[in-house]
Amino acid sequence: WPAWSAVFRFRVTTIFRRATSSKVSRKSRYRARSRKLATAHVNIGSNLGDSRALIRRAVAGISILPHVASVRCSRVVESEPWGFESEHRFLNMGVELSVDCSPEELFKGLMHVQDRICGASHRSASGGYADRLIDVDLIYFDDVIMSTPRLTLPHPRMHLRDFVLRPVEELAPGWHHPQTGLTAAEMLLSI
């Protein structure tokens, strides 16, 4: 077990270093010049295992997705489980991405990263929320409003979750919800 942990830390550190290397920075600058980038906000949460390491691993995986030009991370937010009872508290982090793809393409990449870390379901046998090693949610994608069987934007429950709104407020204080016109700070006041 300790040997596996050391290998895991090495791989995560290596991926994170590669994702933040000067090669990625040069590629990001090229993308920024050649195409208009969209801004997306992702929330990553975990309440099982080494949550901080799992969140770092998710950020590293997201940062090397082909359409991601830049990544900014919020502070970690600790919260009680939302929508179910558990003795395990969550750690959450907001991640702001500059991307050159569609919301559907980004969502597919995010689900790939999530499934590579843990392919287990995030729902209990009765269909409710459950404890999880990792959960990656696409919260918004610019001012896109959409609803498909797999993806709804903006996230339909973001306005109810302080652990989502606090990172949005930190990373994008000027962002307004495209349906309500409210900022994250204004939505936080109503929780």
XYZ file of C-alpha atoms in Angstrom:
191
model
C 0.000 0.000 0.000
C 2.717 2.569 0.859
C 4.595 1.632 -2.336
C 1.447 2.166 -4.429
C 0.920 5.520 -2.719
C 4.436 6.647 -3.653
C 3.883 5.627 -7.299
C 0.534 7.437 -7.329
C 2.107 10.640 -5.907
C 4.916 10.425 -8.486
C 2.458 10.024 -11.380
C 0.234 12.873 -10.209
C 3.238 15.141 -9.650
C 4.668 14.237 -13.068
C 1.340 14.857 -14.842
C 0.855 18.152 -13.008
C 4.393 19.312 -13.871
C 3.906 18.391 -17.521
C 0.575 20.198 -17.579
C 2.150 23.378 -16.239
C 5.389 23.208 -18.225
C 6.576 25.896 -20.636
C 5.529 23.697 -23.600
C 1.918 23.900 -22.480
C 2.308 27.643 -21.936
C 3.611 28.137 -25.486
C 0.779 26.011 -26.838
C -1.719 28.042 -24.797
C -0.364 31.316 -26.173
C -0.656 29.948 -29.720
C -4.251 28.819 -29.126
C -5.153 32.176 -27.609
C -3.894 33.972 -30.726
C -5.456 31.571 -33.227
C -8.956 31.086 -31.818
C -11.459 32.708 -29.476
C -11.455 30.854 -26.192
C -14.512 30.119 -24.093
C -14.483 30.262 -20.288
C -15.835 27.289 -18.386
C -16.133 26.659 -14.659
C -15.775 23.166 -13.222
C -16.334 22.031 -9.646
C -14.372 19.048 -8.326
C -15.409 17.365 -5.089
C -14.356 14.382 -3.015
C -15.274 12.973 0.382
C -13.565 9.573 0.383
C -9.914 8.575 0.360
C -7.163 11.173 0.139
C -9.461 13.902 -1.165
C -6.734 16.507 -1.690
C -4.647 14.086 -3.768
C -7.677 12.983 -5.774
C -8.618 16.601 -6.520
C -5.019 17.343 -7.588
C -5.132 14.307 -9.855
C -8.391 15.519 -11.434
C -6.941 19.009 -12.002
C -3.856 17.465 -13.606
C -6.010 15.309 -15.881
C -8.211 18.237 -16.873
C -5.229 20.475 -17.557
C -3.891 18.099 -20.215
C -7.171 17.681 -22.099
C -6.558 18.643 -25.736
C -8.874 21.682 -25.828
C -7.816 23.215 -22.497
C -5.585 26.267 -22.978
C -5.343 27.456 -19.355
C -6.412 26.459 -15.849
C -6.962 28.522 -12.688
C -7.879 26.893 -9.375
C -9.738 28.272 -6.375
C -8.939 27.594 -2.764
C -10.258 24.318 -1.369
C -13.696 24.643 0.232
C -14.747 22.181 2.925
C -18.464 21.401 3.175
C -21.042 19.059 4.574
C -22.530 16.531 2.131
C -25.325 18.108 0.088
C -28.524 16.148 -0.520
C -27.627 13.137 1.635
C -26.355 12.178 5.085
C -22.757 11.091 5.595
C -20.108 11.301 8.281
C -17.561 12.267 5.605
C -17.120 15.961 4.794
C -16.392 17.065 1.239
C -13.443 18.975 -0.106
C -14.309 21.015 -3.201
C -12.320 23.118 -5.627
C -13.457 25.368 -8.436
C -11.481 25.320 -11.662
C -11.757 27.996 -14.335
C -10.781 26.821 -17.803
C -10.082 28.597 -21.063
C -11.088 26.166 -23.798
C -11.427 26.012 -27.562
C -14.171 23.408 -27.862
C -17.909 22.970 -27.453
C -19.572 22.346 -24.084
C -20.299 18.764 -25.143
C -16.651 18.102 -26.042
C -15.474 19.531 -22.724
C -18.077 17.523 -20.797
C -16.932 14.323 -22.528
C -13.316 15.058 -21.539
C -14.295 15.848 -17.941
C -16.230 12.567 -17.637
C -13.220 10.703 -19.033
C -10.984 12.250 -16.345
C -13.542 11.425 -13.633
C -13.926 7.826 -14.826
C -10.141 7.318 -15.024
C -9.876 8.236 -11.343
C -12.939 6.286 -10.236
C -15.510 4.709 -12.494
C -17.914 3.937 -9.633
C -21.384 5.466 -9.659
C -22.064 8.613 -7.643
C -25.538 7.392 -6.778
C -26.790 4.970 -4.155
C -28.834 1.879 -5.077
C -32.012 3.959 -4.520
C -30.807 6.672 -6.929
C -29.830 9.267 -4.288
C -26.456 10.934 -3.802
C -23.670 8.873 -2.201
C -20.127 9.279 -0.893
C -17.576 9.467 -3.698
C -13.869 9.451 -4.403
C -14.238 12.129 -7.067
C -17.011 14.139 -8.691
C -16.399 16.509 -11.594
C -19.231 18.872 -12.580
C -19.354 21.376 -15.426
C -20.998 24.401 -13.786
C -21.099 26.885 -16.652
C -19.666 27.442 -20.119
C -19.589 31.166 -20.963
C -23.236 32.261 -21.194
C -24.449 29.032 -22.793
C -27.933 27.868 -21.814
C -28.640 24.289 -22.849
C -30.383 21.154 -21.703
C -29.736 17.683 -23.087
C -30.210 14.286 -21.461
C -26.515 14.339 -20.401
C -25.760 18.015 -19.810
C -27.618 21.054 -18.476
C -25.937 24.465 -18.443
C -25.646 26.369 -16.261
C -25.698 23.615 -13.650
C -29.329 23.448 -12.466
C -28.491 23.398 -8.732
C -25.478 25.710 -8.630
C -27.506 28.480 -6.954
C -28.223 26.158 -3.994
C -24.639 25.120 -3.260
C -22.245 27.407 -1.418
C -19.348 25.035 -2.166
C -19.918 25.792 -5.868
C -20.681 29.507 -5.552
C -17.722 30.422 -3.329
C -15.141 29.225 -5.887
C -17.087 30.918 -8.721
C -17.056 34.152 -6.701
C -13.296 33.798 -6.148
C -12.368 33.017 -9.766
C -15.026 34.951 -11.702
C -16.608 37.640 -9.513
C -18.000 39.453 -12.576
C -19.720 36.404 -14.098
C -23.528 36.665 -14.249
C -25.865 33.697 -14.430
C -27.301 33.895 -17.962
C -30.871 33.148 -16.814
C -31.125 35.134 -13.570
C -28.520 37.834 -14.166
C -27.154 37.284 -10.642
C -23.478 37.046 -9.691
C -22.181 34.261 -7.466
C -21.999 36.741 -4.553
C -25.656 37.670 -5.038
C -26.694 33.989 -5.211
C -24.724 33.273 -2.018
C -26.830 35.866 -0.167
C -29.978 33.832 -0.818
C -28.623 30.555 0.612
